[in-house]
Coordinates of C-alpha atoms in Angstrom, one line a residue:
Chain A
X1 CA -70.6 -4.5 -59.9
X2 CA -67.3 -4.6 -61.1
X3 CA -67.9 -5.5 -64.6
X4 CA -70.5 -2.7 -64.6
X5 CA -68.1 -0.2 -63.5
X6 CA -66.2 -1.5 -66.2
X7 CA -67.9 -1.3 -68.9
X8 CA -68.8 1.9 -68.7
X9 CA -65.2 2.9 -68.2
X10 CA -64.7 1.6 -71.3
X11 CA -67.4 3.9 -72.8
X12 CA -65.4 6.6 -71.8
X13 CA -62.9 8.1 -73.9
X14 CA -59.6 8.7 -72.6
X15 CA -59.9 12.8 -72.5
X16 CA -63.2 12.4 -70.4
X17 CA -61.9 9.9 -67.6
X18 CA -58.7 12.3 -67.5
X19 CA -61.6 15.0 -66.5
X20 CA -63.2 12.7 -64.0
X21 CA -59.8 12.2 -62.4
X22 CA -59.1 15.9 -62.5
X23 CA -62.4 16.2 -60.7
X24 CA -61.4 13.1 -58.0
X25 CA -58.5 15.1 -57.1
X26 CA -59.5 18.4 -56.4
X27 CA -62.6 16.8 -55.1
X28 CA -62.2 17.2 -51.7
X29 CA -60.7 20.9 -51.8
X30 CA -64.3 21.6 -53.9
X31 CA -66.0 20.0 -51.3
X32 CA -64.5 22.2 -48.4
X33 CA -64.4 25.3 -50.6
X34 CA -67.7 25.4 -50.9
X35 CA -68.3 25.1 -47.4
X36 CA -65.6 27.0 -45.4
X37 CA -64.8 30.0 -48.2
X38 CA -67.7 30.0 -50.7
X39 CA -70.2 30.1 -48.3
X40 CA -69.1 32.5 -45.8
X41 CA -67.9 34.7 -48.7
X42 CA -71.5 34.8 -49.9
X43 CA -73.0 35.2 -46.2
X44 CA -70.6 37.9 -45.6
X45 CA -71.9 39.8 -48.4
X46 CA -75.4 39.4 -47.3
X47 CA -74.3 40.8 -44.6
X48 CA -72.7 44.1 -45.5
X49 CA -76.0 44.4 -47.4
X50 CA -78.4 44.2 -44.2
X51 CA -78.6 44.9 -40.4
X52 CA -77.8 41.9 -38.5
X53 CA -79.4 40.9 -35.5
X54 CA -78.9 38.0 -33.3
X55 CA -81.8 36.4 -32.2
X56 CA -82.1 33.3 -30.1
X57 CA -78.5 31.9 -31.9
X58 CA -80.0 32.5 -35.4
X59 CA -78.6 35.6 -37.4
X60 CA -81.3 37.5 -39.1
X61 CA -80.5 39.9 -41.9
X62 CA -82.9 42.5 -42.8
X63 CA -81.9 43.9 -46.3
X64 CA -80.9 48.0 -45.8
X65 CA -78.8 48.5 -49.3
X66 CA -76.1 50.5 -49.1
X67 CA -76.4 51.8 -45.7
X68 CA -73.8 49.9 -44.3
X69 CA -71.1 51.0 -46.5
X70 CA -72.3 54.3 -46.1
X71 CA -71.6 54.3 -42.3
X72 CA -68.4 52.4 -42.7
X73 CA -67.3 55.1 -45.5
X74 CA -68.9 58.3 -43.8
X75 CA -69.5 58.0 -40.1
X76 CA -66.7 55.7 -38.8
X77 CA -63.9 58.1 -38.4
X78 CA -61.6 55.6 -36.9
X79 CA -62.2 53.1 -40.1
X80 CA -61.4 55.9 -42.9
X81 CA -58.2 57.0 -41.0
X82 CA -57.0 53.4 -40.6
X83 CA -57.7 52.8 -44.3
X84 CA -55.6 55.9 -45.1
X85 CA -52.5 55.2 -43.0
X86 CA -53.0 51.6 -44.0
X87 CA -52.7 52.8 -47.8
X88 CA -50.4 55.3 -47.3
X89 CA -47.9 53.0 -45.7
X90 CA -48.2 49.7 -48.0
X91 CA -47.4 52.5 -50.8
X92 CA -43.9 54.1 -49.4
X93 CA -43.1 50.7 -47.7
X94 CA -43.4 48.5 -50.8
X95 CA -40.8 50.2 -53.1
X96 CA -38.6 50.4 -49.8
X97 CA -39.1 46.8 -49.1
X98 CA -38.3 45.9 -52.5
X99 CA -35.1 47.6 -53.0
X100 CA -33.9 46.6 -49.6
X101 CA -34.5 43.1 -50.6
X102 CA -32.8 42.8 -53.9
X103 CA -30.0 45.1 -52.3
X104 CA -29.6 42.2 -49.6
X105 CA -29.9 39.5 -52.1
X106 CA -27.3 40.9 -54.4
X107 CA -24.6 40.9 -51.7
X108 CA -26.0 37.7 -50.4
X109 CA -25.4 36.2 -53.6
X110 CA -21.7 36.8 -54.1
X111 CA -19.6 34.1 -52.5
X112 CA -17.8 34.4 -48.8
X113 CA -17.6 33.1 -45.7
X114 CA -20.7 32.8 -43.2
X115 CA -22.8 33.3 -46.2
X116 CA -25.3 30.7 -45.2
X117 CA -25.2 32.3 -41.3
X118 CA -26.4 35.7 -43.1
X119 CA -29.1 33.9 -45.3
X120 CA -30.4 32.3 -41.9
X121 CA -30.3 35.6 -40.2
X122 CA -32.1 37.0 -43.1
X123 CA -34.7 34.5 -43.2
X124 CA -35.3 34.5 -39.6
X125 CA -37.9 37.1 -39.0
X126 CA -40.3 34.6 -41.2
X127 CA -40.6 32.6 -38.8
X128 CA -41.4 35.1 -36.4
X129 CA -43.0 38.2 -37.7
X130 CA -46.7 37.0 -38.1
X131 CA -47.3 36.3 -35.0
X132 CA -48.5 38.2 -31.5
X133 CA -44.8 38.1 -30.7
X134 CA -44.2 40.5 -33.3
X135 CA -46.9 42.6 -31.8
X136 CA -45.0 42.7 -28.6
X137 CA -41.8 43.0 -30.2
X138 CA -42.8 46.3 -32.1
X139 CA -44.6 47.3 -29.3
X140 CA -48.3 47.5 -30.9
X141 CA -50.1 45.6 -28.1
X142 CA -51.3 47.4 -25.1
X143 CA -49.7 50.8 -24.1
X144 CA -47.4 49.2 -22.1
X145 CA -45.4 47.4 -24.7
X146 CA -44.5 50.7 -25.9
X147 CA -41.4 51.9 -24.2
X148 CA -39.6 48.5 -25.5
X149 CA -39.9 50.1 -29.2
X150 CA -39.3 53.5 -28.5
X151 CA -36.0 52.3 -26.8
X152 CA -35.6 50.2 -30.4
X153 CA -36.2 52.9 -32.3
X154 CA -34.1 55.4 -30.6
X155 CA -31.5 53.6 -31.9
X156 CA -32.3 54.7 -35.6
X157 CA -34.4 58.5 -34.2
X158 CA -34.6 61.1 -35.9
X159 CA -31.9 63.6 -34.1
X160 CA -29.6 60.7 -35.2
X161 CA -30.3 61.0 -38.9
X162 CA -30.1 64.7 -38.5
X163 CA -27.1 64.7 -36.9
X164 CA -25.5 62.6 -39.4
X165 CA -26.9 64.9 -42.2
X166 CA -25.3 67.7 -40.4
X167 CA -22.3 65.8 -40.3
X168 CA -22.2 65.2 -43.8
X169 CA -22.2 69.1 -44.0
X170 CA -26.0 69.3 -45.3
X171 CA -28.0 71.7 -43.5
X172 CA -31.5 73.3 -44.5
X173 CA -32.8 70.3 -45.8
X174 CA -36.4 70.5 -46.4
X175 CA -38.7 69.6 -43.7
X176 CA -40.5 67.4 -46.0
X177 CA -37.6 65.5 -47.2
X178 CA -36.0 65.3 -43.6
X179 CA -39.1 63.8 -41.9
X180 CA -39.2 61.3 -44.7
X181 CA -36.0 60.3 -44.3
X182 CA -36.5 59.9 -40.6
X183 CA -39.6 57.8 -41.3
X184 CA -37.7 55.5 -43.2
X185 CA -35.2 55.3 -40.7
X186 CA -37.4 54.7 -37.6
X187 CA -39.0 52.2 -39.7
X188 CA -35.9 50.3 -40.5
X189 CA -37.1 47.6 -38.3
X190 CA -40.5 47.3 -40.1
X191 CA -38.9 47.1 -43.4
X192 CA -36.0 44.4 -42.8
X193 CA -38.4 42.6 -40.8
X194 CA -41.0 42.0 -44.2
X195 CA -38.3 41.4 -46.3
X196 CA -37.6 37.5 -45.5
X197 CA -39.5 35.8 -48.3
X198 CA -38.6 38.5 -51.0
X199 CA -34.6 38.5 -50.2
X200 CA -35.2 34.3 -51.2
X201 CA -37.1 34.9 -54.1
X202 CA -34.5 37.4 -55.5
X203 CA -31.9 35.5 -54.4
X204 CA -33.6 32.5 -56.2
X205 CA -33.6 34.8 -59.5
X206 CA -29.9 35.8 -59.3
X207 CA -28.8 32.0 -59.5
X208 CA -30.8 31.6 -62.4
X209 CA -28.3 34.2 -64.2
X210 CA -25.3 32.3 -65.6
X211 CA -21.9 33.0 -64.5
X212 CA -21.0 33.3 -68.2
X213 CA -23.2 36.6 -68.3
X214 CA -20.7 38.3 -65.7
X215 CA -17.5 36.7 -67.4
X216 CA -18.8 38.2 -70.7
X217 CA -19.9 41.7 -68.9
X218 CA -16.4 41.6 -67.4
X219 CA -14.5 41.4 -70.2
X220 CA -16.1 44.2 -72.4
X221 CA -15.3 46.1 -69.5
X222 CA -18.7 46.4 -67.7
X223 CA -18.5 47.8 -63.9
X224 CA -20.3 46.5 -61.5
X225 CA -22.6 49.0 -61.7
X226 CA -23.1 48.7 -65.1
X227 CA -23.7 45.0 -64.9
X228 CA -26.4 45.5 -62.4
X229 CA -28.0 47.4 -64.8
X230 CA -27.6 45.8 -67.6
X231 CA -27.8 42.4 -67.0
X232 CA -29.1 41.6 -63.2
X233 CA -31.7 44.0 -63.4
X234 CA -33.2 42.8 -66.9
X235 CA -33.0 38.8 -65.7
X236 CA -34.8 39.7 -62.3
X237 CA -37.5 42.0 -63.6
X238 CA -40.0 39.0 -63.8
X239 CA -39.5 38.4 -59.8
X240 CA -40.4 42.0 -58.9
X241 CA -43.8 41.7 -59.9
X242 CA -44.0 38.4 -58.0
X243 CA -42.2 39.5 -55.2
X244 CA -44.6 43.2 -55.5
X245 CA -47.7 41.6 -55.2
X246 CA -46.7 38.8 -52.7
X247 CA -45.5 42.4 -50.5
X248 CA -48.9 44.2 -50.8
X249 CA -50.6 41.0 -50.0
X250 CA -48.6 40.7 -47.2
X251 CA -48.5 44.3 -46.1
X252 CA -52.5 44.2 -46.8
X253 CA -53.8 41.0 -44.9
X254 CA -50.9 41.1 -42.1
X255 CA -53.3 40.6 -39.3
X256 CA -51.0 43.0 -37.1
X257 CA -52.4 46.1 -39.9
X258 CA -55.1 48.9 -38.4
X259 CA -58.0 48.5 -40.6
X260 CA -58.0 44.7 -39.1
X261 CA -57.9 45.8 -35.7
X262 CA -61.0 48.1 -36.4
X263 CA -63.3 45.1 -38.2
X264 CA -62.1 43.0 -35.2
X265 CA -63.1 45.5 -33.3
X266 CA -66.9 46.0 -34.3
X267 CA -67.7 42.3 -34.4
X268 CA -66.4 42.0 -30.9
X269 CA -69.3 44.7 -30.6
X270 CA -71.4 42.9 -32.5
X271 CA -72.0 44.8 -35.7
X272 CA -72.0 42.2 -38.1
X273 CA -73.2 44.4 -40.6
X274 CA -70.8 47.4 -40.5
X275 CA -67.8 44.9 -40.2
X276 CA -69.0 42.6 -43.1
X277 CA -69.0 46.1 -45.1
X278 CA -65.7 47.3 -43.8
X279 CA -64.0 44.1 -45.0
X280 CA -65.7 44.4 -48.1
X281 CA -64.5 47.8 -49.1
X282 CA -60.9 46.9 -47.7
X283 CA -61.1 43.3 -50.0
X284 CA -62.2 45.8 -53.0
X285 CA -59.4 48.2 -52.6
X286 CA -56.5 45.3 -52.3
X287 CA -58.1 43.5 -55.2
X288 CA -57.6 47.1 -57.0
X289 CA -54.2 47.3 -56.0
X290 CA -53.3 44.3 -56.9
X291 CA -55.1 44.4 -60.1
X292 CA -53.7 48.3 -60.9
X293 CA -49.8 46.9 -59.7
X294 CA -49.9 44.0 -62.3
X295 CA -50.8 46.5 -65.0
X296 CA -48.3 48.7 -64.6
X297 CA -45.1 46.6 -63.6
X298 CA -46.3 44.1 -66.8
X299 CA -45.4 47.2 -69.4
X300 CA -41.8 47.6 -67.8
X301 CA -41.2 43.7 -67.3
X302 CA -38.3 41.7 -69.6
X303 CA -39.5 38.2 -70.0
X304 CA -36.7 36.5 -71.8
X305 CA -38.7 33.5 -72.4
X306 CA -42.7 33.5 -72.9
Chain B
X1 CA 5.0 55.4 -62.8
X2 CA 4.9 52.0 -61.1
X3 CA 1.9 51.9 -63.4
X4 CA 3.7 53.0 -66.6
X5 CA 6.4 50.2 -65.9
X6 CA 4.0 47.1 -66.0
X7 CA 0.5 48.0 -66.4
X8 CA -0.4 44.5 -65.3
X9 CA 0.7 44.9 -61.5
X10 CA -1.6 48.3 -61.2
X11 CA -4.7 46.6 -63.0
X12 CA -4.1 43.7 -60.4
X13 CA -3.2 46.0 -57.3
X14 CA -6.3 47.9 -58.0
X15 CA -8.5 44.8 -58.4
X16 CA -7.0 43.5 -55.3
X17 CA -8.3 46.9 -53.5
X18 CA -11.5 47.0 -55.2
X19 CA -12.1 43.7 -53.9
X20 CA -11.1 44.0 -50.8
X21 CA -13.1 47.4 -50.2
X22 CA -16.2 45.5 -51.6
X23 CA -16.1 42.6 -49.0
X24 CA -15.8 45.2 -46.6
X25 CA -18.9 47.1 -47.5
X26 CA -20.6 44.1 -47.4
X27 CA -19.6 42.7 -44.4
X28 CA -20.4 45.8 -42.7
X29 CA -23.9 46.4 -44.2
X30 CA -24.9 42.6 -43.6
X31 CA -23.5 42.8 -39.9
X32 CA -25.2 46.3 -39.3
X33 CA -28.5 45.0 -40.8
X34 CA -28.2 41.1 -39.6
X35 CA -28.0 43.1 -36.0
X36 CA -31.1 44.9 -36.7
X37 CA -32.7 41.3 -37.5
X38 CA -31.6 39.8 -34.6
X39 CA -31.9 42.6 -32.0
X40 CA -35.3 41.8 -30.8
X41 CA -34.3 38.1 -30.5
X42 CA -31.1 39.1 -28.5
X43 CA -33.0 42.0 -26.2
X44 CA -35.7 39.1 -25.8
X45 CA -33.0 37.0 -24.1
X46 CA -31.6 39.7 -22.4
X47 CA -34.3 40.7 -20.9
X48 CA -35.8 37.5 -19.9
X49 CA -32.8 36.9 -17.3
X50 CA -32.9 39.9 -15.2
X51 CA -34.9 40.9 -12.2
X52 CA -37.5 43.6 -13.3
X53 CA -36.0 45.7 -11.2
X54 CA -33.1 46.4 -13.7
X55 CA -35.1 47.7 -16.5
X56 CA -35.6 51.0 -14.2
X57 CA -31.9 51.0 -13.8
X58 CA -30.4 53.4 -16.7
X59 CA -26.9 51.4 -16.6
X60 CA -28.3 48.5 -17.7
X61 CA -28.7 48.0 -21.3
X62 CA -27.9 44.9 -22.4
X63 CA -26.0 42.9 -19.8
X64 CA -28.4 42.4 -16.8
X65 CA -26.6 43.4 -13.3
X66 CA -29.4 40.8 -11.4
X67 CA -29.4 37.7 -13.0
X68 CA -32.8 35.8 -12.3
X69 CA -34.5 32.4 -13.3
X70 CA -37.6 33.8 -11.6
X71 CA -39.3 35.4 -14.5
X72 CA -38.7 32.4 -16.7
X73 CA -40.4 30.3 -13.9
X74 CA -43.2 32.9 -13.1
X75 CA -44.2 33.4 -17.1
X76 CA -44.1 29.7 -17.7
X77 CA -46.7 29.2 -14.9
X78 CA -49.0 31.8 -16.0
X79 CA -48.7 30.3 -19.5
X80 CA -49.2 26.8 -18.4
X81 CA -46.3 26.0 -20.8
X82 CA -45.8 22.5 -20.7
X83 CA -49.8 22.0 -21.3
X84 CA -49.9 24.8 -23.7
X85 CA -47.0 24.0 -25.3
X86 CA -48.2 20.0 -25.9
X87 CA -51.4 21.5 -27.0
X88 CA -50.1 23.6 -29.9
X89 CA -48.1 21.2 -31.0
X90 CA -50.3 18.5 -31.5
X91 CA -52.5 20.9 -33.0
X92 CA -49.9 22.5 -35.3
X93 CA -48.3 19.7 -36.2
X94 CA -51.8 17.4 -36.7
X95 CA -53.7 20.1 -39.3
X96 CA -50.0 20.7 -41.3
X97 CA -50.2 17.4 -41.8
X98 CA -53.7 16.9 -43.2
X99 CA -53.3 20.4 -44.8
X100 CA -50.1 19.1 -46.7
X101 CA -51.9 16.4 -47.9
X102 CA -54.9 18.0 -49.0
X103 CA -53.3 20.6 -51.3
X104 CA -50.8 18.3 -52.6
X105 CA -53.7 15.9 -53.8
X106 CA -55.7 19.3 -54.8
X107 CA -51.9 21.3 -56.5
X108 CA -52.0 18.0 -58.1
X109 CA -55.4 17.7 -59.9
X110 CA -54.6 21.2 -61.3
X111 CA -51.2 20.3 -62.4
X112 CA -52.0 18.0 -64.6
X113 CA -55.9 17.2 -65.5
X114 CA -57.5 19.3 -67.8
X115 CA -61.6 19.6 -67.0
X116 CA -64.2 22.0 -67.0
X117 CA -64.5 25.2 -65.2
X118 CA -60.5 24.6 -64.4
X119 CA -59.8 28.0 -64.9
X120 CA -62.4 29.4 -62.8
X121 CA -61.7 27.0 -60.2
X122 CA -58.0 28.2 -60.0
X123 CA -59.2 31.7 -59.7
X124 CA -61.1 30.6 -56.5
X125 CA -57.7 29.4 -55.2
X126 CA -56.3 32.7 -56.4
X127 CA -59.2 33.8 -54.4
X128 CA -58.1 32.5 -50.8
X129 CA -55.2 33.8 -51.0
X130 CA -56.4 37.7 -51.8
X131 CA -59.4 37.1 -49.5
X132 CA -58.0 38.3 -45.8
X133 CA -59.4 36.0 -43.5
X134 CA -61.9 38.6 -41.4
X135 CA -64.0 38.9 -44.5
X136 CA -64.9 35.4 -43.7
X137 CA -64.0 34.7 -40.2
X138 CA -67.3 36.3 -39.0
X139 CA -70.1 33.9 -41.1
X140 CA -67.7 30.9 -40.2
X141 CA -68.0 31.8 -36.8
X142 CA -71.8 31.0 -36.8
X143 CA -71.5 28.1 -39.2
X144 CA -69.2 26.4 -37.0
X145 CA -71.5 27.3 -33.6
X146 CA -74.1 25.8 -35.6
X147 CA -72.6 23.2 -37.8
X148 CA -74.8 20.6 -39.6
X149 CA -77.8 20.9 -41.7
X150 CA -81.5 22.0 -40.8
X151 CA -82.1 20.9 -36.6
X152 CA -79.4 18.9 -36.6
X153 CA -76.1 20.8 -35.5
X154 CA -73.6 20.6 -33.6
X155 CA -71.6 23.3 -31.3
X156 CA -67.9 23.1 -32.8
X157 CA -66.7 26.1 -31.0
X158 CA -63.7 25.5 -28.8
X159 CA -63.1 22.4 -30.2
X160 CA -60.1 21.2 -32.3
X161 CA -61.9 20.3 -35.5
X162 CA -62.7 24.1 -36.2
X163 CA -58.9 23.7 -37.3
X164 CA -58.9 20.1 -38.9
X165 CA -62.3 20.4 -40.9
X166 CA -60.5 23.6 -43.0
X167 CA -57.3 21.9 -43.0
X168 CA -58.3 18.2 -44.4
X169 CA -60.3 20.1 -47.1
X170 CA -57.7 22.4 -48.2
X171 CA -59.1 25.2 -46.8
X172 CA -56.4 26.2 -43.6
X173 CA -54.4 29.0 -43.0
X174 CA -52.9 29.8 -45.9
X175 CA -54.3 26.9 -47.9
X176 CA -54.3 28.6 -51.4
X177 CA -50.6 29.6 -51.1
X178 CA -49.9 26.3 -50.9
X179 CA -52.0 24.5 -53.3
X180 CA -50.5 27.3 -55.9
X181 CA -47.0 26.0 -54.5
X182 CA -48.1 22.3 -55.2
X183 CA -49.0 23.3 -58.6
X184 CA -46.4 24.6 -59.6
X185 CA -43.6 22.0 -58.4
X186 CA -45.6 19.1 -60.0
X187 CA -45.6 21.3 -63.2
X188 CA -42.1 20.9 -63.2
X189 CA -42.3 17.6 -62.9
X190 CA -41.5 15.7 -65.9
X191 CA -44.9 14.0 -67.6
X192 CA -42.9 10.8 -69.1
X193 CA -42.8 9.8 -65.1
X194 CA -46.3 10.0 -65.1
X195 CA -47.0 8.2 -68.5
X196 CA -44.8 5.2 -68.2
X197 CA -46.9 4.5 -65.2
X198 CA -49.7 4.5 -67.1
X199 CA -48.9 2.4 -69.6
X200 CA -47.3 -0.3 -67.0
X201 CA -51.0 0.0 -66.0
X202 CA -51.5 2.1 -63.0
X203 CA -54.5 4.3 -61.9
X204 CA -53.9 7.8 -61.5
X205 CA -54.4 8.1 -57.7
X206 CA -51.8 5.1 -57.7
X207 CA -49.8 6.7 -59.6
X208 CA -49.6 10.0 -57.6
X209 CA -48.9 8.2 -54.8
X210 CA -46.2 5.9 -56.0
X211 CA -44.4 8.1 -58.3
X212 CA -45.0 11.6 -57.9
X213 CA -45.1 11.6 -54.1
X214 CA -41.7 10.4 -53.5
X215 CA -40.5 12.5 -56.1
X216 CA -41.9 15.6 -54.4
X217 CA -40.4 15.2 -50.9
X218 CA -38.7 17.9 -50.4
X219 CA -41.6 20.0 -51.5
X220 CA -43.4 18.6 -48.9
X221 CA -41.1 19.3 -46.0
X222 CA -40.9 22.9 -47.5
X223 CA -44.9 23.4 -47.4
X224 CA -45.1 21.0 -44.3
X225 CA -42.5 23.1 -42.7
X226 CA -44.0 26.4 -43.7
X227 CA -47.1 25.0 -42.7
X228 CA -46.4 24.4 -38.8
X229 CA -44.9 28.3 -38.9
X230 CA -48.0 29.6 -40.0
X231 CA -50.5 27.4 -37.5
X232 CA -47.9 28.3 -35.1
X233 CA -48.2 32.0 -35.3
X234 CA -51.8 32.7 -36.3
X235 CA -53.6 33.7 -33.7
X236 CA -56.6 35.5 -35.4
X237 CA -57.9 32.3 -36.6
X238 CA -58.1 30.5 -33.2
X239 CA -58.8 33.3 -31.2
X240 CA -62.0 33.9 -33.6
X241 CA -62.8 30.0 -32.8
X242 CA -61.3 29.0 -29.6
X243 CA -62.4 30.9 -26.5
X244 CA -60.6 28.4 -23.7
X245 CA -58.6 25.9 -25.8
X246 CA -54.7 26.9 -25.0
X247 CA -52.8 27.5 -28.0
X248 CA -49.4 29.5 -27.0
X249 CA -50.2 32.5 -29.2
X250 CA -53.2 33.0 -27.4
X251 CA -51.5 32.7 -24.3
X252 CA -49.0 35.0 -24.8
X253 CA -52.0 37.8 -25.6
X254 CA -53.8 37.0 -22.4
X255 CA -50.2 37.3 -20.5
X256 CA -50.6 40.0 -19.1
X257 CA -53.9 39.5 -16.9
X258 CA -52.9 36.4 -16.3
X259 CA -49.7 37.4 -14.7
X260 CA -50.6 40.7 -13.1
X261 CA -54.4 40.4 -12.7
X262 CA -55.9 42.9 -10.2
X263 CA -51.9 44.2 -9.7
X264 CA -51.5 45.8 -13.2
X265 CA -51.1 48.8 -11.6
X266 CA -48.0 48.5 -9.3
X267 CA -45.5 47.4 -11.5
X268 CA -44.2 50.0 -13.8
X269 CA -44.9 49.5 -17.7
X270 CA -41.2 49.7 -18.3
X271 CA -40.5 46.5 -15.9
X272 CA -43.7 44.7 -17.3
X273 CA -41.1 44.2 -20.6
X274 CA -39.4 41.7 -18.7
X275 CA -42.3 39.2 -18.5
X276 CA -43.7 39.8 -21.7
X277 CA -39.8 39.7 -23.4
X278 CA -39.7 36.2 -21.7
X279 CA -43.1 35.3 -22.7
X280 CA -41.7 35.9 -26.2
X281 CA -39.2 33.9 -25.8
X282 CA -40.5 31.0 -25.0
X283 CA -43.2 30.9 -27.2
X284 CA -41.0 31.0 -30.0
X285 CA -38.2 28.8 -28.7
X286 CA -39.8 25.6 -30.2
X287 CA -39.7 27.6 -33.7
X288 CA -36.4 28.4 -33.1
X289 CA -34.9 25.3 -32.2
X290 CA -36.7 23.8 -35.3
X291 CA -35.4 26.5 -37.6
X292 CA -31.6 26.0 -36.4
X293 CA -31.9 22.3 -37.0
X294 CA -33.8 22.5 -40.4
X295 CA -32.7 25.7 -41.7
X296 CA -32.1 24.6 -44.7
X297 CA -35.6 23.4 -46.0
X298 CA -36.9 26.7 -45.4
X299 CA -34.2 28.7 -47.3
X300 CA -33.3 26.2 -49.7
X301 CA -37.2 24.8 -50.3
X302 CA -38.5 27.6 -51.5
X303 CA -35.7 28.3 -54.2
X304 CA -36.5 24.6 -55.2
X305 CA -40.2 24.3 -54.7
X306 CA -40.9 26.0 -58.1
X307 CA -42.6 28.7 -56.4
X308 CA -40.1 31.1 -58.4
X309 CA -40.9 31.4 -62.0

């Protein structure tokens, strides 16, 4: 047997053999993916086009075309409302998270005492921020938790921002502007807490900038401000894309978001078809957003090496 | 005038002033935002050791008036803490170990071998990152409920296999991301290492085990730690597949009903926070302890794993 195998092997070209080894390495994953990813994916796509009934433990599907999609988009008030909310929130939160994390990364990149501690603190949310703990902290779980969140957000409340602006002599700010500022201020917690990974990625990018670049810039008389825009920004711009995509996906697939909650509720009510259709619409939106973001940002990025 | 006499001195003085101002600015901002990050944690600690009556006392904000351990004790009892902890730990570490192994092997396959359909299959990996769990959770549930072929089916719901099987085959929680990380990492290692091993007559698999794995030790540790964190924080997947199995995050979700049961309305919602925060503290404390000791592998690991770039 061993001989036979050897002969077969000798018959194969080196390239072909490496190809087989490649399949060998990914084989386990391939099997798993077929069973635990592709199959459910296809099934859920079928569910979304049919009326699903549970019959003695078997799911029976009957083709109904686009009915469930129509239901999700036009009949289910909550779903479309949540969808709009989530999209809007992602839209304004993502740039803020990026700006914030770049800002913090630039600060943390300087050498100063307590740098490791500061880094550890800013990364801490990643350890906690995805679980039910976060739901309790941010006060979403149940109605009773909200008091905690209220108490927290009073620290950065509308009043405070308004007072501050008045103190600075800014009166009569347009209501749109002031409501925007107060939303941001109210959500500072959410922004800080979803920036952990982004800060780290930017930090890694910043550390790739050679110190000579800074020296040269200072010799030429560049201010910090110019240095940031002329050197730092172009150097980290490729990472902005990575971070952007990460932030968008993170925002969309966060189990705490309302659309996910709605899909989960539908499932609890055994409305499998509706739930699947909702999930697929949502997924389509995620794909589209990531695609649009990639195309747009790619136009502005500066790649040092390609 | 002084600047006129010696421009150097003036320059240095200005520079020093700028440096001090910069440092001051940095510390202020970092301290302020650091406080925002730490706030929930500090609040948790402060809440967990006070009597619930203190919540209604307007004079108490941070420092409790009545210290007590009974809240922690009651919460522990309601969560069945030690059993649950053991359960969660065993499951998390077990799943993470097999997941890291399977993802590493897959990532290596994608990094170093070229085969037909590689582009397409790698597209599937990217899909795994993008597809929300909710899309596939439902069919997966029915699949696990009647796991098998034809009439040979077993009910896997509530068994640990619902976690272990996907993890083993590189389809666990956020496996796509981990495969991607490993692929990037292995791509970054020099090819000469393997070529030398091949010439010495080492097969690809042994090369992987003997040459690549030791070189990737830090990446393994980082991915493992993240995997533990992901499994620890997950409650969507586990609440889909588990009905009675206890994990910390599930117990935390049900803490309300466990603790108060029918007497839910007797205690004001505001005072209930005490127990909730205690529950939070209990369920993240193992992660926090791990983070304190292994912090450097989390933060440095990402930078070095090659995920960047």
